[in-house]
Short mmCIF file of C-alpha atoms in Angstrom, two decimals:
data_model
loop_
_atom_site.label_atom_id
_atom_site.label_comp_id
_atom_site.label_asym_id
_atom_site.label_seq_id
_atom_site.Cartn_x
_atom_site.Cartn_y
_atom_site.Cartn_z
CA UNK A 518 248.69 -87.94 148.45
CA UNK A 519 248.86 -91.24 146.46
CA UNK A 520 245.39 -91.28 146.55
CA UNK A 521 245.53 -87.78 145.09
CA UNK A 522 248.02 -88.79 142.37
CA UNK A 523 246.09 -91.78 141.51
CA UNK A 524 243.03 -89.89 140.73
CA UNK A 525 244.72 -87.45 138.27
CA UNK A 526 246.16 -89.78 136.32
CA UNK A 527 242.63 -91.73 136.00
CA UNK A 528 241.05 -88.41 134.69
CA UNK A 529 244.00 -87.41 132.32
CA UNK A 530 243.88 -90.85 130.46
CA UNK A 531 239.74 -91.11 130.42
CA UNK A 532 240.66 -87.39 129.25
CA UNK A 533 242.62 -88.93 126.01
CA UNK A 534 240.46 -91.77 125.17
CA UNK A 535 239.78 -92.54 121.56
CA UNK A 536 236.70 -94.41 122.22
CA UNK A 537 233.03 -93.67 123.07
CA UNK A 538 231.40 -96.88 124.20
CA UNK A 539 227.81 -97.06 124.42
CA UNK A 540 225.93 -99.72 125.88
CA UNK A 541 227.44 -102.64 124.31
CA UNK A 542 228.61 -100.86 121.31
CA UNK A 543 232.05 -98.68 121.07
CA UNK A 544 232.65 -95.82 118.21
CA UNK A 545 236.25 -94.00 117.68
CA UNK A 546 236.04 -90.18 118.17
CA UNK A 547 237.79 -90.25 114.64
CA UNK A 548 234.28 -91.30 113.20
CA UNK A 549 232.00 -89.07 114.94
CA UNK A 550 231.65 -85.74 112.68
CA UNK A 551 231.95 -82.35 113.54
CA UNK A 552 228.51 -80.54 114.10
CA UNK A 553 227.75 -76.71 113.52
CA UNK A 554 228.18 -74.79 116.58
CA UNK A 555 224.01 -73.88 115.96
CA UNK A 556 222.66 -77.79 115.96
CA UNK A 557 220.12 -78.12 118.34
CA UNK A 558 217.62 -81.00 118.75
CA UNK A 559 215.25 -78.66 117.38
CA UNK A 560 213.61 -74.98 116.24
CA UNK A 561 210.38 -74.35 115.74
CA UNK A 562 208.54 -71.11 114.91
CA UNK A 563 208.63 -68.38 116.81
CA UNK A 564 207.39 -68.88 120.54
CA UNK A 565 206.73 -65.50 121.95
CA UNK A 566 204.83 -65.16 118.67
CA UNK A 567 202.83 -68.68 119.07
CA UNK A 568 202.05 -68.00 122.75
CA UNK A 569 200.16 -64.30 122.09
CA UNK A 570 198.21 -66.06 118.93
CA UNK A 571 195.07 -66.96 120.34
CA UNK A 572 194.40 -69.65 117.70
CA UNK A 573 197.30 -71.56 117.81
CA UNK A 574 199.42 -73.57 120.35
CA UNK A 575 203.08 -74.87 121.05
CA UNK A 576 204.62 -77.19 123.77
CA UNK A 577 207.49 -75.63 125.17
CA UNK A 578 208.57 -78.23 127.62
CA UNK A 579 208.93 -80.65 124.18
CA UNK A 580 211.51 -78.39 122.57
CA UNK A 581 214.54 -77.25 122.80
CA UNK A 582 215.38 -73.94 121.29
CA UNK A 583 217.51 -70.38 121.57
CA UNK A 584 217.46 -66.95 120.28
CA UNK A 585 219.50 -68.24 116.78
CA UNK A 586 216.46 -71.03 116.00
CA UNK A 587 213.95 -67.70 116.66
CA UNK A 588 216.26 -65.07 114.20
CA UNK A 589 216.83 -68.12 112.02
CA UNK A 590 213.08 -68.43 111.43
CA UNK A 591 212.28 -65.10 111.32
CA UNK A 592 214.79 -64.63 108.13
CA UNK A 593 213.35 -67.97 106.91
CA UNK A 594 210.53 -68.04 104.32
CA UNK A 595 206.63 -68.11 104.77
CA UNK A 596 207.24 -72.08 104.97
CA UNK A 597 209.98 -74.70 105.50
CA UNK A 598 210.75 -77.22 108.68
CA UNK A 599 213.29 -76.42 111.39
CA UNK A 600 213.98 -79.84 112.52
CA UNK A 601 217.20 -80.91 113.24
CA UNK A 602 218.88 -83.75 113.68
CA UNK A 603 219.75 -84.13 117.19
CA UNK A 604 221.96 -86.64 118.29
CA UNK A 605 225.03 -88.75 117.01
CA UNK A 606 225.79 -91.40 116.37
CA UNK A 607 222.06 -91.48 114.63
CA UNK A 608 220.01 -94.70 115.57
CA UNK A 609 216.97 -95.69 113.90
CA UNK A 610 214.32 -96.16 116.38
CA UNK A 611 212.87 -99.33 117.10
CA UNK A 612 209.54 -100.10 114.89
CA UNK A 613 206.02 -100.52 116.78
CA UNK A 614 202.56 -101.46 116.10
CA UNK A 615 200.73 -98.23 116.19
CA UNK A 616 197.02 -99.54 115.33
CA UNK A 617 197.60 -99.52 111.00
CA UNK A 618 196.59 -102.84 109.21
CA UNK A 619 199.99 -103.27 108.08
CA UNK A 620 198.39 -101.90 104.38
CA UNK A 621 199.38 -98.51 102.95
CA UNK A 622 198.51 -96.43 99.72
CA UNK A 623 200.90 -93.88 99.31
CA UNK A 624 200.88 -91.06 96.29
CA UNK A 625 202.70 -88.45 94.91
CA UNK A 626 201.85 -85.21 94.70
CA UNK A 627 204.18 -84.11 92.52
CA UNK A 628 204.13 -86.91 89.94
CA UNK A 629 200.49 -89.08 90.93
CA UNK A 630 202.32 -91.92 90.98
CA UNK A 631 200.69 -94.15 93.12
CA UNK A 632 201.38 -97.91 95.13
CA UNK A 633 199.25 -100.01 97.69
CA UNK A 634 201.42 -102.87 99.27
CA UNK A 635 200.88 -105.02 102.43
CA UNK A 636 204.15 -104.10 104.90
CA UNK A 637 203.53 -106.09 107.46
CA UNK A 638 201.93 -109.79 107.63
CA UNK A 639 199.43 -111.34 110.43
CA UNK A 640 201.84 -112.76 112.28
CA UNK A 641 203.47 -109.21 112.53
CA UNK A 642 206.74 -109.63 110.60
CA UNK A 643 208.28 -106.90 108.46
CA UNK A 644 208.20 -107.43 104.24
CA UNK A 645 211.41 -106.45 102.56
CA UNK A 646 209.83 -106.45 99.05
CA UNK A 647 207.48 -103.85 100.12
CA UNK A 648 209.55 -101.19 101.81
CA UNK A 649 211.56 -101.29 98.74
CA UNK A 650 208.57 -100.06 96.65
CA UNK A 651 208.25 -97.46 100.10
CA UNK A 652 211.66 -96.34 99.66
CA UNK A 653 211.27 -95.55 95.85
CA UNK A 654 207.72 -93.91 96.38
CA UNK A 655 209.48 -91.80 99.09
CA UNK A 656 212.04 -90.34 96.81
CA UNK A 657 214.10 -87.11 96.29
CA UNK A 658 212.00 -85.24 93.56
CA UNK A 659 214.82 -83.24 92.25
CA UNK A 660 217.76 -85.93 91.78
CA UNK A 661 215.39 -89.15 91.96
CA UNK A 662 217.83 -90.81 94.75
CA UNK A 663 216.64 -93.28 97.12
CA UNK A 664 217.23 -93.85 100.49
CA UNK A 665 215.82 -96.08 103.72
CA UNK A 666 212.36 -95.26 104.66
CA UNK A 667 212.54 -96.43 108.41
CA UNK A 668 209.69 -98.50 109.31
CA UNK A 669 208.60 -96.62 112.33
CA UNK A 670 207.53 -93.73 109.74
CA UNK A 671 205.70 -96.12 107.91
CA UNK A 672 204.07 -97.50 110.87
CA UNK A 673 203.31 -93.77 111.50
CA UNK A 674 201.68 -93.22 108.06
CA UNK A 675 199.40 -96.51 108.26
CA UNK A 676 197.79 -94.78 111.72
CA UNK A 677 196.96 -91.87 110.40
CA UNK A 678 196.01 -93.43 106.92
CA UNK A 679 193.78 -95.68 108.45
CA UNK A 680 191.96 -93.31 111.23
CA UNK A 681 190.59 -90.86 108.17
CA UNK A 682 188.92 -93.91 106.47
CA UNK A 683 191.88 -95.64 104.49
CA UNK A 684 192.03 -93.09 101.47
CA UNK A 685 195.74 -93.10 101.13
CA UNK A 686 198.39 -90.51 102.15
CA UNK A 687 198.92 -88.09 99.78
CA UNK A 688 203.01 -87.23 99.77
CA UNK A 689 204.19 -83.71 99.29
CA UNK A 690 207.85 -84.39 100.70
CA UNK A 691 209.47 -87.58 101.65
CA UNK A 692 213.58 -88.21 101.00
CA UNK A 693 215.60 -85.22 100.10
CA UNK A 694 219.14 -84.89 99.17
CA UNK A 695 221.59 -81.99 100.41
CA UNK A 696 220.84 -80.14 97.13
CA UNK A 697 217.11 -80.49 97.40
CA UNK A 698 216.96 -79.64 101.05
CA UNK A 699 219.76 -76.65 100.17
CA UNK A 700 216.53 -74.98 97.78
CA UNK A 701 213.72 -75.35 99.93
CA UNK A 702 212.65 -72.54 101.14
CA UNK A 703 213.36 -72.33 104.77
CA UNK A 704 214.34 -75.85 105.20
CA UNK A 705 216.59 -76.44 108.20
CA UNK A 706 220.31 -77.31 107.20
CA UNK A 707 220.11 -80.56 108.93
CA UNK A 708 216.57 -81.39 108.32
CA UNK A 709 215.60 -85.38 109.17
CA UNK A 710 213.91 -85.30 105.57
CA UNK A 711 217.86 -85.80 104.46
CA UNK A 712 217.52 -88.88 106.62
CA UNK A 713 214.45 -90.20 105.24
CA UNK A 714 213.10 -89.84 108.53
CA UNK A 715 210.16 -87.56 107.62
CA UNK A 716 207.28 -86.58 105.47
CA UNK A 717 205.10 -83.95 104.32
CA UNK A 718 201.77 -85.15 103.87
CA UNK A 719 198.14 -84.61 102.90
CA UNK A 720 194.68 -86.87 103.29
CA UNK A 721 191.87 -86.02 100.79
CA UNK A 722 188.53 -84.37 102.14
CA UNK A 723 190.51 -84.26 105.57
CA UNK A 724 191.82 -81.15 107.39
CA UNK A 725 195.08 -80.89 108.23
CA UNK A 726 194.14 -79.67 111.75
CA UNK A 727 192.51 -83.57 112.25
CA UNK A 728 195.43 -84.82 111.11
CA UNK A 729 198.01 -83.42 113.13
CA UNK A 730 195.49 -83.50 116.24
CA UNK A 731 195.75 -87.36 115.54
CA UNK A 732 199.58 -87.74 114.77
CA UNK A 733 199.99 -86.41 118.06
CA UNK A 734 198.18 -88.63 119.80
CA UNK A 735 200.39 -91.42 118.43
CA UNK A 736 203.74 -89.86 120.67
CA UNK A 737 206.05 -91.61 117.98
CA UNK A 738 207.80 -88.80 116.90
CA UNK A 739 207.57 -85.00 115.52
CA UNK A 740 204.67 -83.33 114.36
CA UNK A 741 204.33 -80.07 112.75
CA UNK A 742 201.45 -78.13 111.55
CA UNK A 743 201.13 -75.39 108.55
CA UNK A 744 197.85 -74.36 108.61
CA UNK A 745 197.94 -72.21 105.55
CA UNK A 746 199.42 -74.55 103.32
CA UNK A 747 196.90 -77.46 104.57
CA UNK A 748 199.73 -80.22 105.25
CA UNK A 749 200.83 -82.10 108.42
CA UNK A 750 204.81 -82.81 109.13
CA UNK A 751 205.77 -86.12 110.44
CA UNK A 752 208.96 -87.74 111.76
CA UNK A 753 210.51 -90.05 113.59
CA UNK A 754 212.95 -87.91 115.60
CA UNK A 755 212.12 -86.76 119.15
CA UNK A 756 208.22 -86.33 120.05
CA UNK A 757 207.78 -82.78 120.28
CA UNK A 758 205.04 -80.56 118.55
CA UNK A 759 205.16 -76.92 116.57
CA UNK A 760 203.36 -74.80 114.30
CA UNK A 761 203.47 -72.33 111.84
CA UNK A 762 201.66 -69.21 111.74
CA UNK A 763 200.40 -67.27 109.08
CA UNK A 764 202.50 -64.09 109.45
CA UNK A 765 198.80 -62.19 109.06
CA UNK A 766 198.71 -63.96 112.56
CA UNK A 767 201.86 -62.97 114.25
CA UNK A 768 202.62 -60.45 116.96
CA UNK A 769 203.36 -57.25 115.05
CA UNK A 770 200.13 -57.50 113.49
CA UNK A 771 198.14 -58.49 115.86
CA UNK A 772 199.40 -55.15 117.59
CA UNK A 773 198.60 -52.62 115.21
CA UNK A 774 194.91 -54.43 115.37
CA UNK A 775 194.66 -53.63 119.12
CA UNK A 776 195.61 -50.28 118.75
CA UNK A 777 192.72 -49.53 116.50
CA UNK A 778 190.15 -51.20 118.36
CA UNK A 779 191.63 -49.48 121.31
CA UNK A 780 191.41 -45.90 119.30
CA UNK A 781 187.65 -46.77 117.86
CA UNK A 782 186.51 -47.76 121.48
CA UNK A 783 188.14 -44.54 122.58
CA UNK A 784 186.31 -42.61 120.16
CA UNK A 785 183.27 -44.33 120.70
CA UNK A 786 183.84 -42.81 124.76
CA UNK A 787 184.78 -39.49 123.56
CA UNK A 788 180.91 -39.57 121.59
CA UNK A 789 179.08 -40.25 124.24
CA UNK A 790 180.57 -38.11 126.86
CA UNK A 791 180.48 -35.08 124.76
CA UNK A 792 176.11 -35.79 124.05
#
């Protein structure tokens, strides 16, 4: 009985707790923020969709998704992401060596402004100077705000930059703001590019199929693929993999095809039995 008692108080005060610790680190439940009831780590295009398209591919075991993410890109446009942020407290993952020379030439689409700068030194240390020139290359195009660029995603960026022969990263979408994100079409509502954790990019006289083949042999984060709009997705949230399909791809279509072929060969039968 006292055993009994004992154990119901220890739930009932672990029950009012104010504080989360984790690891070594301890947050108050008055500074975590209150998530819509439809975050999920992430939301791809459709998957029924993606697995009876013959040309393209998805990873289900990577991603987590539910029949909102699939109605929610279905009522989307022709293009956007559907990343979302996953977790909270948000931590910046930890910064690795993936292969790049520590060098990176990164330009605008939007504006063709353009910077080279050295990142990283030979001895493997981090330069301030130059992620500051990162962060304002990387920023919102409609408000001009600047945020973070995580090192990680430039790590990411010198990889790729450097596998398809150093000729700089062309940037369609780096940083964006509520307001930016809020406009494009079919953006997610809590897309990492409001982190700065993400970018929408391009490689000259390179397809964006090599690209993303590439990216995802780096496992250091997301990587999305829109074929018809020629650019690769890349972030440094959870290391899953998506695409989007033309919707001259997609299921419904792809139906009405087989029926015709299935009528012509028909009537192709129906010819040669009646000779």
């Amino acid at each position: 009985m006292f055993l009994k008692a004992a154990l119901i108080l220890f739930f009932a005060s672990f029950a009012q707790a104010e504080m989360i610790f984790l690891g070594n680190a301890a947050l108050s439940l008055s500074d975590l923020p209150t998530l819509e009831p439809d975050s999920v780590s992430s939301s791809t295009s459709s998957f029924d969709l993606q697995e009876s398209t013959e040309e393209f591919e998805s990873e289900l075991s990577t991603v987590t998704y539910n029949e909102q993410d699939i109605e929610f890109v279905e009522t989307s446009g022709e293009y956007g992401e559907e990343i979302f942020i996953s977790t909270y407290p948000i931590v910046e993952p930890e910064p690795k060596n993936l292969g790049g020379n520590g060098n990176i030439t990164i330009t605008r689409k939007d504006t063709g402004e353009s910077i080279t700068v050295t990142y990283r030194d030979k001895d493997g240390a981090y330069l301030e100077e130059a992620f500051e020139s990162i962060k304002h290359i990387m920023r919102c195009s409609l408000e001009d705000a600047e945020i973070k660029t995580p090192k990680l995603l430039v790590e990411i960026l010198d990889a790729i930059e450097d596998k398809f022969g150093k000729k700089g990263i062309i940037l369609l979408s780096g940083y964006r703001t509520k307001d930016l994100n809020e406009i494009v079409p079919g953006a997610a509502k809590q897309s990492l590019h409001m982190l700065g954790w993400a970018a929408d990019i391009k490689i000259q006289g390179y397809s964006s199929r090599a690209i993303k083949n590439f990216a995802r042999k780096l496992e250091a984060g997301g990587v999305g693929y829109y074929p018809t709009m020629g650019f690769v997705h890349v972030d440094i949230g959870d290391i899953r993999y998506w695409e989007r399909i033309p919707r001259k791809y997609r299921k419904s279509n792809r139906k009405k095809t087989n029926k015709k072929t299935v009528s012509s060969e028909n009537r192709e039968k129906i010819k040669k039995s009646s000779i």
